[in-house]
mmCIF file of C-alpha atoms in Angstrom:
data_model
loop_
_atom_site.group_PDB
_atom_site.id
_atom_site.type_symbol
_atom_site.label_atom_id
_atom_site.label_comp_id
_atom_site.label_asym_id
_atom_site.label_seq_id
_atom_site.Cartn_x
_atom_site.Cartn_y
_atom_site.Cartn_z
ATOM 1 C CA MET A 290 -13.588 26.549 -11.714
ATOM 2 C CA ASN A 291 -16.166 23.786 -11.665
ATOM 3 C CA ARG A 292 -19.343 24.942 -9.915
ATOM 4 C CA TYR A 293 -19.900 21.429 -8.618
ATOM 5 C CA PHE A 294 -17.909 18.847 -6.695
ATOM 6 C CA ILE A 295 -18.320 15.381 -5.208
ATOM 7 C CA ARG A 296 -18.163 15.118 -1.432
ATOM 8 C CA MET A 297 -17.612 11.693 0.089
ATOM 9 C CA LEU A 298 -19.501 11.219 3.348
ATOM 10 C CA VAL A 299 -18.382 8.475 5.716
ATOM 11 C CA ARG A 300 -21.029 6.996 7.996
ATOM 12 C CA GLU A 301 -20.280 5.542 11.421
ATOM 13 C CA SER A 302 -20.630 2.081 9.905
ATOM 14 C CA GLY A 303 -17.822 2.942 7.461
ATOM 15 C CA GLU A 304 -20.129 3.141 4.431
ATOM 16 C CA ARG A 305 -19.023 5.747 1.876
ATOM 17 C CA LEU A 306 -21.781 7.907 0.408
ATOM 18 C CA PRO A 307 -20.859 10.312 -2.413
ATOM 19 C CA VAL A 308 -23.042 13.403 -2.905
ATOM 20 C CA LEU A 309 -22.993 16.051 -5.650
ATOM 21 C CA CYS A 310 -22.639 19.540 -4.146
ATOM 22 C CA THR A 311 -22.462 23.144 -5.327
ATOM 23 C CA ARG A 312 -19.398 25.194 -4.442
ATOM 24 C CA GLU A 313 -21.551 28.251 -3.786
ATOM 25 C CA SER A 314 -23.401 26.724 -0.837
ATOM 26 C CA GLY A 315 -21.486 23.523 -0.213
ATOM 27 C CA MET A 316 -24.827 21.745 0.011
ATOM 28 C CA PRO A 317 -25.823 18.622 -1.924
ATOM 29 C CA LEU A 318 -28.136 18.915 -4.939
ATOM 30 C CA PHE A 319 -31.445 17.363 -3.926
ATOM 31 C CA TYR A 320 -32.489 15.327 -6.962
ATOM 32 C CA PRO A 321 -29.044 13.968 -7.905
ATOM 33 C CA THR A 322 -28.665 12.899 -4.262
ATOM 34 C CA CYS A 323 -32.034 11.117 -4.335
ATOM 35 C CA PHE A 324 -31.087 9.459 -7.620
ATOM 36 C CA ALA A 325 -27.808 8.154 -6.203
ATOM 37 C CA LEU A 326 -28.984 7.129 -2.755
ATOM 38 C CA SER A 327 -32.554 5.945 -3.297
ATOM 39 C CA HIS A 328 -32.324 4.618 -6.851
ATOM 40 C CA LEU A 329 -28.755 3.320 -7.250
ATOM 41 C CA ARG A 330 -27.740 2.583 -3.657
ATOM 42 C CA ASN A 331 -30.974 0.744 -2.909
ATOM 43 C CA SER A 332 -30.311 -1.518 -5.880
ATOM 44 C CA GLY A 333 -27.039 -2.606 -4.247
ATOM 45 C CA GLN A 334 -24.593 -0.475 -6.244
ATOM 46 C CA ALA A 335 -21.148 0.150 -4.720
ATOM 47 C CA SER A 336 -19.901 3.548 -3.603
ATOM 48 C CA ALA A 337 -17.565 3.814 -6.588
ATOM 49 C CA THR A 338 -20.510 3.205 -8.930
ATOM 50 C CA LEU A 339 -22.524 5.928 -7.214
ATOM 51 C CA GLU A 340 -19.632 8.342 -7.603
ATOM 52 C CA GLN A 341 -19.280 7.491 -11.292
ATOM 53 C CA ALA A 342 -22.994 8.076 -11.824
ATOM 54 C CA LEU A 343 -22.870 11.419 -10.016
ATOM 55 C CA ARG A 344 -19.929 12.591 -12.136
ATOM 56 C CA SER A 345 -22.078 11.869 -15.173
ATOM 57 C CA VAL A 346 -24.943 13.873 -13.652
ATOM 58 C CA MET A 347 -22.419 16.645 -12.957
ATOM 59 C CA ALA A 348 -21.536 16.678 -16.656
ATOM 60 C CA LEU A 349 -25.239 16.950 -17.528
ATOM 61 C CA GLN A 350 -25.719 19.791 -15.032
ATOM 62 C CA LEU A 351 -22.766 21.710 -16.509
ATOM 63 C CA ILE A 352 -24.220 21.246 -19.993
ATOM 64 C CA LEU A 353 -27.656 22.465 -18.873
ATOM 65 C CA ASP A 354 -26.072 25.476 -17.138
ATOM 66 C CA ARG A 355 -24.129 26.428 -20.265
ATOM 67 C CA SER A 356 -27.291 26.192 -22.361
ATOM 68 C CA ARG A 357 -29.382 28.086 -19.782
ATOM 69 C CA ILE A 358 -31.826 25.178 -19.596
ATOM 70 C CA ASP A 359 -33.915 24.914 -16.428
ATOM 71 C CA LEU A 360 -34.676 21.204 -16.388
ATOM 72 C CA PHE A 361 -37.322 21.460 -13.684
ATOM 73 C CA SER A 362 -39.270 24.177 -15.512
ATOM 74 C CA ARG A 363 -39.160 21.981 -18.604
ATOM 75 C CA LEU A 364 -40.481 19.008 -16.637
ATOM 76 C CA ASN A 365 -43.357 21.095 -15.251
ATOM 77 C CA GLU A 366 -44.273 21.949 -18.861
ATOM 78 C CA GLY A 367 -44.188 18.296 -19.935
ATOM 79 C CA ARG A 368 -40.879 18.710 -21.796
ATOM 80 C CA ILE A 369 -37.265 17.626 -21.344
ATOM 81 C CA LEU A 370 -34.939 18.441 -24.248
ATOM 82 C CA GLU A 371 -35.630 19.203 -27.889
ATOM 83 C CA GLN A 372 -34.025 17.000 -30.519
ATOM 84 C CA TRP A 373 -31.329 19.531 -31.418
ATOM 85 C CA GLU A 374 -30.617 20.109 -27.709
ATOM 86 C CA VAL A 375 -29.986 16.393 -27.221
ATOM 87 C CA GLU A 376 -27.514 16.446 -30.129
ATOM 88 C CA GLU A 377 -25.755 19.482 -28.665
ATOM 89 C CA ALA A 378 -25.672 17.872 -25.233
ATOM 90 C CA MET A 379 -24.124 14.780 -26.808
ATOM 91 C CA ARG A 380 -21.416 16.892 -28.401
ATOM 92 C CA GLN A 381 -20.547 18.553 -25.098
ATOM 93 C CA ALA A 382 -20.764 15.299 -23.128
ATOM 94 C CA SER A 383 -17.838 13.967 -25.173
ATOM 95 C CA SER A 384 -15.520 16.396 -23.388
ATOM 96 C CA PRO A 385 -13.780 15.896 -20.009
ATOM 97 C CA LEU A 386 -15.344 17.561 -16.970
ATOM 98 C CA ARG A 387 -12.523 20.081 -16.657
ATOM 99 C CA GLU A 388 -13.250 21.364 -20.175
ATOM 100 C CA LEU A 389 -16.993 21.504 -19.596
ATOM 101 C CA ALA A 390 -16.376 23.522 -16.428
ATOM 102 C CA ALA A 391 -13.823 25.822 -18.073
ATOM 103 C CA VAL A 392 -16.048 27.011 -20.927
ATOM 104 C CA ALA A 393 -17.733 30.290 -20.016
ATOM 105 C CA ILE A 394 -21.514 30.210 -19.687
ATOM 106 C CA SER A 395 -23.179 32.464 -22.252
ATOM 107 C CA PRO A 396 -26.857 33.397 -22.413
ATOM 108 C CA VAL A 397 -28.953 31.751 -25.103
ATOM 109 C CA ASP A 398 -30.511 34.052 -27.715
ATOM 110 C CA LEU A 399 -33.848 32.411 -28.489
ATOM 111 C CA ASN A 400 -34.181 34.415 -31.730
ATOM 112 C CA ALA A 401 -30.754 33.385 -33.051
ATOM 113 C CA THR A 402 -30.126 30.725 -35.672
ATOM 114 C CA TYR A 403 -27.949 27.912 -34.373
ATOM 115 C CA VAL A 404 -25.760 25.663 -36.472
ATOM 116 C CA ILE A 405 -25.048 22.395 -34.720
ATOM 117 C CA TYR A 406 -22.880 19.407 -35.570
ATOM 118 C CA LEU A 407 -24.861 16.276 -36.450
ATOM 119 C CA PRO A 408 -22.724 13.116 -36.477
ATOM 120 C CA GLY A 409 -23.180 10.634 -39.271
ATOM 121 C CA PRO A 410 -24.204 7.007 -38.741
ATOM 122 C CA GLY A 411 -21.786 5.313 -36.344
ATOM 123 C CA GLU A 412 -19.851 8.557 -35.844
ATOM 124 C CA GLY A 413 -19.205 9.900 -32.369
ATOM 125 C CA ALA A 414 -20.315 13.378 -31.311
ATOM 126 C CA LYS A 415 -17.763 16.107 -31.905
ATOM 127 C CA PRO A 416 -16.368 17.248 -28.494
ATOM 128 C CA LEU A 417 -15.527 20.772 -27.362
ATOM 129 C CA GLY A 418 -11.792 19.972 -27.291
ATOM 130 C CA ASN A 419 -10.230 16.773 -26.028
ATOM 131 C CA SER A 420 -12.417 13.721 -26.328
ATOM 132 C CA LEU A 421 -13.288 11.106 -23.726
ATOM 133 C CA HIS A 422 -12.308 7.515 -24.326
ATOM 134 C CA ARG A 423 -15.110 5.674 -26.118
ATOM 135 C CA ARG A 424 -15.861 3.476 -23.096
ATOM 136 C CA SER A 425 -15.878 6.442 -20.685
ATOM 137 C CA LEU A 426 -18.285 8.343 -22.932
ATOM 138 C CA SER A 427 -20.543 5.303 -23.123
ATOM 139 C CA VAL A 428 -20.688 5.015 -19.323
ATOM 140 C CA ARG A 429 -21.380 8.753 -18.954
ATOM 141 C CA LEU A 430 -24.253 8.689 -21.446
ATOM 142 C CA VAL A 431 -25.787 5.573 -19.887
ATOM 143 C CA TYR A 432 -25.960 7.331 -16.507
ATOM 144 C CA ILE A 433 -27.232 10.593 -18.021
ATOM 145 C CA ARG A 434 -30.039 8.700 -19.745
ATOM 146 C CA SER A 435 -30.774 6.771 -16.535
ATOM 147 C CA TYR A 436 -30.988 10.022 -14.525
ATOM 148 C CA LEU A 437 -33.273 11.733 -17.057
ATOM 149 C CA ASN A 438 -35.529 8.659 -17.165
ATOM 150 C CA TRP A 439 -35.641 8.493 -13.375
ATOM 151 C CA ILE A 440 -36.496 12.167 -12.867
ATOM 152 C CA ALA A 441 -39.048 12.142 -15.701
ATOM 153 C CA GLU A 442 -40.804 9.142 -14.138
ATOM 154 C CA LEU A 443 -40.815 10.966 -10.803
ATOM 155 C CA TRP A 444 -42.527 13.986 -12.408
ATOM 156 C CA ILE A 445 -44.986 11.825 -14.349
ATOM 157 C CA GLY A 446 -46.113 10.193 -11.108
ATOM 158 C CA ARG A 447 -46.564 13.616 -9.487
ATOM 159 C CA MET A 448 -48.633 14.870 -12.428
ATOM 160 C CA ARG A 449 -50.941 11.898 -12.303
ATOM 161 C CA ARG A 450 -51.449 12.292 -8.558
ATOM 162 C CA ALA A 451 -52.069 16.031 -9.056
ATOM 163 C CA GLY A 452 -54.843 15.385 -11.583
ATOM 164 C CA SER A 453 -52.859 16.356 -14.711
ATOM 165 C CA PRO A 454 -52.828 13.087 -16.684
ATOM 166 C CA GLU A 455 -52.605 14.812 -20.064
ATOM 167 C CA LEU A 456 -49.453 16.688 -19.041
ATOM 168 C CA GLY A 457 -48.110 13.400 -17.680
ATOM 169 C CA ARG A 458 -48.697 11.672 -21.018
ATOM 170 C CA GLN A 459 -46.959 14.552 -22.797
ATOM 171 C CA LEU A 460 -43.937 14.227 -20.529
ATOM 172 C CA GLU A 461 -43.950 10.438 -20.955
ATOM 173 C CA ALA A 462 -43.795 10.852 -24.735
ATOM 174 C CA ALA A 463 -40.909 13.323 -24.346
ATOM 175 C CA GLN A 464 -39.113 10.886 -22.040
ATOM 176 C CA LYS A 465 -39.381 8.035 -24.550
ATOM 177 C CA ARG A 466 -38.115 10.249 -27.388
ATOM 178 C CA VAL A 467 -35.119 11.605 -25.453
ATOM 179 C CA SER A 468 -34.244 8.160 -24.070
ATOM 180 C CA ALA A 469 -34.402 6.596 -27.535
ATOM 181 C CA GLN A 470 -32.327 9.403 -29.063
ATOM 182 C CA LEU A 471 -29.664 9.062 -26.372
ATOM 183 C CA GLY A 472 -29.732 5.290 -26.739
ATOM 184 C CA THR A 473 -28.879 5.438 -30.431
ATOM 185 C CA ARG A 474 -25.926 7.727 -29.695
ATOM 186 C CA ILE A 475 -24.325 5.682 -26.888
ATOM 187 C CA PRO A 476 -21.071 4.314 -28.361
ATOM 188 C CA ARG A 477 -20.995 0.561 -28.647
ATOM 189 C CA SER A 478 -17.824 -1.448 -28.153
ATOM 190 C CA ARG A 479 -15.899 -2.043 -31.359
ATOM 191 C CA SER A 480 -14.815 -5.669 -31.257
ATOM 192 C CA ARG A 481 -12.694 -5.181 -34.376
ATOM 193 C CA THR A 482 -10.626 -2.392 -32.850
ATOM 194 C CA THR A 483 -7.862 -4.260 -30.999
ATOM 195 C CA LEU A 484 -4.555 -2.625 -31.911
ATOM 196 C CA LYS A 485 -4.768 0.301 -29.471
ATOM 197 C CA GLN A 486 -6.268 -1.456 -26.472
ATOM 198 C CA ARG A 487 -4.447 -1.619 -23.140
ATOM 199 C CA GLU A 488 -1.661 -4.188 -22.923
ATOM 200 C CA GLY A 489 1.168 -5.113 -20.572
ATOM 201 C CA LEU A 490 4.696 -3.765 -20.771
ATOM 202 C CA SER A 491 7.217 -5.123 -23.228
ATOM 203 C CA THR A 492 10.225 -6.922 -21.778
ATOM 204 C CA LYS A 493 12.391 -3.887 -22.523
ATOM 205 C CA ASP A 494 10.023 -1.492 -20.714
ATOM 206 C CA LYS A 495 9.681 -3.864 -17.768
ATOM 207 C CA VAL A 496 13.458 -4.085 -17.320
ATOM 208 C CA ARG A 497 13.727 -0.300 -17.595
ATOM 209 C CA LEU A 498 10.995 0.266 -14.990
ATOM 210 C CA LEU A 499 12.650 -2.035 -12.452
ATOM 211 C CA GLU A 500 15.960 -0.290 -13.097
ATOM 212 C CA VAL A 501 14.489 3.196 -12.541
ATOM 213 C CA VAL A 502 12.826 2.344 -9.208
ATOM 214 C CA ARG A 503 16.004 0.962 -7.643
ATOM 215 C CA PRO A 504 16.806 3.346 -4.751
ATOM 216 C CA GLU A 505 20.377 3.858 -6.008
ATOM 217 C CA SER A 506 19.350 4.576 -9.608
ATOM 218 C CA PRO A 507 20.365 8.068 -10.837
ATOM 219 C CA ASP A 508 17.037 8.206 -12.731
ATOM 220 C CA ASN A 509 14.938 7.524 -9.642
ATOM 221 C CA PRO A 510 12.499 10.500 -9.524
ATOM 222 C CA TRP A 511 12.129 10.598 -5.724
ATOM 223 C CA THR A 512 14.487 12.229 -3.243
ATOM 224 C CA SER A 513 13.431 10.931 0.199
ATOM 225 C CA HIS A 514 14.667 7.580 1.462
ATOM 226 C CA HIS A 515 11.156 6.516 2.451
ATOM 227 C CA GLY A 516 9.736 7.525 -0.927
ATOM 228 C CA ARG A 517 12.328 5.505 -2.823
ATOM 229 C CA ALA A 518 11.898 2.412 -0.650
ATOM 230 C CA ARG A 519 8.097 2.561 -0.711
ATOM 231 C CA ASN A 520 7.724 3.202 -4.427
ATOM 232 C CA ARG A 521 10.130 0.441 -5.372
ATOM 233 C CA LEU A 522 8.084 -1.962 -3.284
ATOM 234 C CA VAL A 523 4.851 -0.662 -4.818
ATOM 235 C CA VAL A 524 6.098 -1.334 -8.353
ATOM 236 C CA GLU A 525 7.563 -4.725 -7.479
ATOM 237 C CA LEU A 526 4.368 -5.948 -5.793
ATOM 238 C CA LEU A 527 2.115 -4.737 -8.614
ATOM 239 C CA LEU A 528 4.388 -6.270 -11.209
ATOM 240 C CA LYS A 529 5.040 -9.583 -9.457
ATOM 241 C CA LEU A 530 1.632 -10.222 -7.876
ATOM 242 C CA GLY A 531 -0.624 -8.646 -10.501
ATOM 243 C CA CYS A 532 -2.856 -7.196 -7.794
ATOM 244 C CA ARG A 533 -5.146 -4.213 -8.254
ATOM 245 C CA ARG A 534 -4.288 -0.795 -6.836
ATOM 246 C CA GLY A 535 -7.142 -1.043 -4.306
ATOM 247 C CA GLU A 536 -5.860 -4.412 -3.122
ATOM 248 C CA LEU A 537 -2.350 -3.010 -2.732
ATOM 249 C CA LEU A 538 -3.442 0.051 -0.739
ATOM 250 C CA GLY A 539 -5.736 -2.076 1.439
ATOM 251 C CA LEU A 540 -2.941 -4.361 2.621
ATOM 252 C CA ARG A 541 -2.264 -4.306 6.369
ATOM 253 C CA THR A 542 0.718 -5.560 8.294
ATOM 254 C CA ALA A 543 -1.546 -8.242 9.809
ATOM 255 C CA ASP A 544 -2.214 -9.608 6.298
ATOM 256 C CA VAL A 545 1.428 -10.663 5.869
ATOM 257 C CA ASN A 546 3.092 -13.733 7.341
ATOM 258 C CA PHE A 547 6.777 -12.944 6.984
ATOM 259 C CA ALA A 548 7.797 -16.424 8.138
ATOM 260 C CA THR A 549 5.971 -18.174 5.292
ATOM 261 C CA GLY A 550 5.908 -15.349 2.731
ATOM 262 C CA VAL A 551 2.109 -15.498 2.425
ATOM 263 C CA ILE A 552 -0.054 -12.408 1.863
ATOM 264 C CA ARG A 553 -3.810 -12.466 2.410
ATOM 265 C CA ILE A 554 -5.802 -10.233 0.074
ATOM 266 C CA VAL A 555 -9.168 -9.683 1.726
ATOM 267 C CA ARG A 556 -12.239 -7.625 0.840
ATOM 268 C CA LYS A 557 -12.853 -4.929 3.469
ATOM 269 C CA ALA A 558 -15.549 -2.756 1.897
ATOM 270 C CA ASP A 559 -16.768 0.205 3.988
ATOM 271 C CA ASP A 560 -14.064 -0.254 6.611
ATOM 272 C CA LYS A 561 -14.859 2.182 9.421
ATOM 273 C CA ASN A 562 -11.225 2.017 10.562
ATOM 274 C CA ASP A 563 -9.972 3.307 7.206
ATOM 275 C CA PRO A 564 -9.588 7.119 7.529
ATOM 276 C CA ARG A 565 -9.475 7.663 3.750
ATOM 277 C CA PRO A 566 -12.755 9.143 2.412
ATOM 278 C CA TYR A 567 -12.120 7.452 -0.932
ATOM 279 C CA GLU A 568 -11.515 3.961 0.345
ATOM 280 C CA PRO A 569 -9.402 1.718 -1.909
ATOM 281 C CA ASN A 570 -11.628 -1.227 -2.709
ATOM 282 C CA THR A 571 -10.854 -4.867 -3.401
ATOM 283 C CA LYS A 572 -13.148 -5.851 -6.276
ATOM 284 C CA THR A 573 -12.017 -9.454 -6.457
ATOM 285 C CA SER A 574 -12.363 -12.510 -4.213
ATOM 286 C CA ASP A 575 -10.325 -13.147 -1.073
ATOM 287 C CA ARG A 576 -7.181 -15.186 -1.663
ATOM 288 C CA GLU A 577 -3.672 -15.954 -0.462
ATOM 289 C CA VAL A 578 -0.599 -15.314 -2.615
ATOM 290 C CA MET A 579 3.022 -16.288 -2.117
ATOM 291 C CA LEU A 580 5.997 -13.935 -2.080
ATOM 292 C CA GLY A 581 9.465 -14.979 -3.144
ATOM 293 C CA ASN A 582 12.340 -14.622 -0.680
ATOM 294 C CA GLU A 583 13.611 -11.378 -2.229
ATOM 295 C CA LEU A 584 10.184 -9.732 -2.242
ATOM 296 C CA THR A 585 9.475 -10.903 1.303
ATOM 297 C CA SER A 586 12.772 -9.376 2.417
ATOM 298 C CA LEU A 587 11.968 -6.054 0.703
ATOM 299 C CA LEU A 588 8.539 -5.918 2.302
ATOM 300 C CA LYS A 589 9.853 -6.811 5.744
ATOM 301 C CA SER A 590 12.559 -4.147 5.530
ATOM 302 C CA TYR A 591 10.045 -1.491 4.497
ATOM 303 C CA VAL A 592 7.580 -2.360 7.275
ATOM 304 C CA GLN A 593 10.124 -2.709 10.067
ATOM 305 C CA VAL A 594 12.487 0.136 9.106
ATOM 306 C CA ASP A 595 11.181 2.711 6.612
ATOM 307 C CA ARG A 596 7.522 2.700 7.591
ATOM 308 C CA ARG A 597 8.276 2.564 11.309
ATOM 309 C CA SER A 598 10.332 5.769 11.048
ATOM 310 C CA LEU A 599 7.117 7.776 10.464
ATOM 311 C CA LYS A 600 5.160 8.426 13.669
ATOM 312 C CA GLY A 601 1.822 8.673 11.903
ATOM 313 C CA ALA A 602 2.211 5.159 10.576
ATOM 314 C CA ARG A 603 2.018 3.773 14.109
ATOM 315 C CA LYS A 604 -1.646 4.826 14.379
ATOM 316 C CA HIS A 605 -2.943 2.323 11.831
ATOM 317 C CA GLY A 606 -2.063 -1.011 10.235
ATOM 318 C CA PHE A 607 -2.001 -0.131 6.535
ATOM 319 C CA ILE A 608 1.329 -1.054 4.973
ATOM 320 C CA PHE A 609 1.785 1.763 2.473
ATOM 321 C CA VAL A 610 1.884 5.252 3.953
ATOM 322 C CA ALA A 611 2.310 8.835 2.784
ATOM 323 C CA ASN A 612 5.627 10.628 3.061
ATOM 324 C CA GLY A 613 5.884 12.788 6.158
ATOM 325 C CA SER A 614 2.446 12.252 7.702
ATOM 326 C CA GLY A 615 2.538 8.465 7.758
ATOM 327 C CA ALA A 616 -1.182 8.398 6.928
ATOM 328 C CA PRO A 617 -2.450 5.551 4.749
ATOM 329 C CA LEU A 618 -1.436 6.147 1.134
ATOM 330 C CA SER A 619 -4.441 7.354 -0.876
ATOM 331 C CA LEU A 620 -5.518 6.511 -4.398
ATOM 332 C CA SER A 621 -4.479 9.995 -5.517
ATOM 333 C CA GLY A 622 -1.115 9.521 -3.804
ATOM 334 C CA LEU A 623 -0.539 6.303 -5.732
ATOM 335 C CA ALA A 624 -1.546 8.066 -8.950
ATOM 336 C CA LYS A 625 1.154 10.676 -8.276
ATOM 337 C CA VAL A 626 3.753 7.916 -7.989
ATOM 338 C CA PHE A 627 3.027 6.778 -11.540
ATOM 339 C CA ALA A 628 2.684 10.342 -12.816
ATOM 340 C CA ALA A 629 6.207 11.019 -11.539
ATOM 341 C CA LEU A 630 7.508 7.945 -13.359
ATOM 342 C CA ARG A 631 5.865 8.986 -16.622
ATOM 343 C CA ASN A 632 6.931 12.630 -16.363
ATOM 344 C CA GLU A 633 10.474 12.206 -15.086
ATOM 345 C CA CYS A 634 11.337 9.143 -17.159
ATOM 346 C CA PRO A 635 10.089 9.884 -20.695
ATOM 347 C CA ASP A 636 11.518 6.616 -22.024
ATOM 348 C CA LEU A 637 8.873 4.742 -20.012
ATOM 349 C CA PRO A 638 5.479 4.181 -21.706
ATOM 350 C CA SER A 639 3.115 7.154 -21.521
ATOM 351 C CA GLU A 640 0.270 4.839 -20.470
ATOM 352 C CA LEU A 641 2.168 3.371 -17.486
ATOM 353 C CA SER A 642 -0.233 2.748 -14.590
ATOM 354 C CA PRO A 643 -0.946 0.176 -11.875
ATOM 355 C CA HIS A 644 -3.403 -1.576 -14.173
ATOM 356 C CA VAL A 645 -0.848 -1.853 -16.973
ATOM 357 C CA LEU A 646 1.324 -3.785 -14.510
ATOM 358 C CA ARG A 647 -1.608 -6.140 -13.881
ATOM 359 C CA HIS A 648 -1.725 -6.785 -17.629
ATOM 360 C CA THR A 649 2.038 -7.352 -17.567
ATOM 361 C CA TRP A 650 1.699 -10.010 -14.855
ATOM 362 C CA ASN A 651 -0.819 -11.855 -17.004
ATOM 363 C CA ASP A 652 1.552 -11.784 -19.994
ATOM 364 C CA ASP A 653 4.347 -13.190 -17.822
ATOM 365 C CA PHE A 654 2.023 -15.826 -16.393
ATOM 366 C CA SER A 655 1.042 -16.993 -19.894
ATOM 367 C CA GLU A 656 4.670 -17.263 -20.974
ATOM 368 C CA HIS A 657 5.493 -19.278 -17.852
ATOM 369 C CA CYS A 658 2.602 -21.686 -18.489
ATOM 370 C CA ASP A 659 3.767 -22.124 -22.089
ATOM 371 C CA ARG A 660 7.300 -22.999 -20.943
ATOM 372 C CA GLU A 661 5.995 -25.447 -18.336
ATOM 373 C CA ASN A 662 3.518 -27.043 -20.775
ATOM 374 C CA ILE A 663 0.621 -26.371 -18.408
ATOM 375 C CA SER A 664 -2.720 -27.302 -19.977
ATOM 376 C CA ASN A 665 -5.186 -24.582 -20.950
ATOM 377 C CA GLU A 666 -7.714 -25.773 -18.384
ATOM 378 C CA GLU A 667 -5.226 -25.765 -15.512
ATOM 379 C CA GLU A 668 -3.806 -22.415 -16.631
ATOM 380 C CA ALA A 669 -7.287 -20.873 -16.547
ATOM 381 C CA GLN A 670 -7.937 -22.222 -13.040
ATOM 382 C CA LEU A 671 -4.592 -21.028 -11.691
ATOM 383 C CA ARG A 672 -4.953 -17.587 -13.273
ATOM 384 C CA ASN A 673 -8.501 -17.075 -11.995
ATOM 385 C CA TYR A 674 -7.413 -17.890 -8.440
ATOM 386 C CA ALA A 675 -4.313 -15.689 -8.565
ATOM 387 C CA MET A 676 -6.326 -12.755 -9.929
ATOM 388 C CA GLY A 677 -9.249 -13.269 -7.540
ATOM 389 C CA TRP A 678 -11.743 -14.068 -10.306
ATOM 390 C CA ALA A 679 -14.543 -16.633 -10.175
ATOM 391 C CA PRO A 680 -13.448 -20.178 -11.182
ATOM 392 C CA ASP A 681 -15.422 -19.991 -14.444
ATOM 393 C CA SER A 682 -14.556 -16.343 -15.218
ATOM 394 C CA LEU A 683 -13.586 -15.316 -18.764
ATOM 395 C CA THR A 684 -12.074 -12.009 -17.627
ATOM 396 C CA SER A 685 -8.596 -13.281 -18.470
ATOM 397 C CA GLN A 686 -9.283 -12.719 -22.165
ATOM 398 C CA VAL A 687 -9.050 -8.966 -21.572
ATOM 399 C CA TYR A 688 -5.531 -9.372 -20.144
ATOM 400 C CA LEU A 689 -4.081 -11.633 -22.830
ATOM 401 C CA ARG A 690 -3.962 -9.307 -25.837
ATOM 402 C CA ARG A 691 -0.170 -9.058 -26.105
ATOM 403 C CA HIS A 692 0.416 -12.759 -25.486
ATOM 404 C CA THR A 693 -2.315 -13.758 -27.954
ATOM 405 C CA ARG A 694 -0.905 -11.448 -30.612
ATOM 406 C CA GLU A 695 2.641 -12.752 -30.184
ATOM 407 C CA GLN A 696 1.495 -16.376 -30.230
ATOM 408 C CA SER A 697 -0.526 -15.675 -33.368
ATOM 409 C CA LYS A 698 2.586 -14.257 -35.067
ATOM 410 C CA LYS A 699 4.623 -17.346 -34.140
ATOM 411 C CA VAL A 700 1.975 -19.720 -35.478
ATOM 412 C CA SER A 701 1.637 -17.675 -38.662
ATOM 413 C CA LEU A 702 5.397 -17.745 -39.290
ATOM 414 C CA LYS A 703 5.517 -21.503 -38.655
ATOM 415 C CA MET A 704 2.685 -22.077 -41.121
ATOM 416 C CA GLN A 705 4.446 -19.961 -43.738
ATOM 417 C CA GLY A 706 7.644 -21.951 -43.219
ATOM 418 C CA ASP A 707 5.748 -25.243 -43.547
ATOM 419 C CA LEU A 708 4.139 -24.090 -46.796
ATOM 420 C CA ILE A 709 7.498 -23.083 -48.277
ATOM 421 C CA ARG A 710 9.124 -26.414 -47.299
ATOM 422 C CA ASN A 711 6.224 -28.388 -48.729
ATOM 423 C CA ALA A 712 6.339 -26.400 -51.988
ATOM 424 C CA THR A 713 10.036 -27.162 -52.471
#
């Protein structure tokens, strides 16, 4: 079991504050808490960013525990990590937290000879078992380096104030070396690697998904009436509006005008009326989106019949609720919906998730604009509004991989045909 965990504190104002705690005492770790709250929070970082940083610090703490390294004793001596220890930490940092926590801690024999894996140029560190996605590893290492730099600078300041400038200079040199070594090992994005990046569903998979979530489908993985009605609506809204999971879970009944079919997607960060510790966040701009008649009817039926049948749902205004309790549906609850689809319906893509449906919406939107001969400039403006992006945002490029690839194939085939006709 992991010796550490993240606890989400909710202030009276509604602000969410994550802290890294030990299971033994249940108390927060002092320096990681200071790093998150005084360094990151004071620079305006969101709660989700703080949590991500603390999970990276958790990974570092697990690595230090396994290696029997007392970081604070090292700092007092003007040291941080030796070069080979940084390489070993890099290797372990490539593994998921559950694997880092599962590996038994063994004492370090200082007289033993250690053989470590040194990656070649451009090669990632060899993990303990499964490997993190390249981007996830990059984020983890950036925060680990940031934490080590922050705590080293804290110690250097203390040493100077305590009249130990030489020890401070020694620690400063160690900080620069470790930071530079970590910096060279942080994976950079590979712009040439495009074939395995996230894309939307194919037409076949999209049709199959909509078929599976129909309440009367024999392949529907849920048994309760409420579960079937809710999860169908979840999939349909994600697929047909392209909204984020946080936007979906943050919707309230007051945000919907059933007479006009208009939904308001509004940012409500640190909502004190949201009982969920891990509050679903809306990262994008406020906007209004239209629902078709069929989708409006589905939503109205769910709100006025299925949702109303759960007593707990009457205590709050959030549209999507948990089975039984009627409490607002959590992020983990939504994740279970898609896990059930992947596990119970193996013919659906293994990467199926709410965000894949957002990619799918963008593919469908591009195809619609092509059919309607909408100009590139107008298409960009319409897409940015619908997705909640800034008017001049280039984020859409991330969501157009499938459409771009298919269009490229069509153009290539047309060019080949033109060349053959001209040659004959």
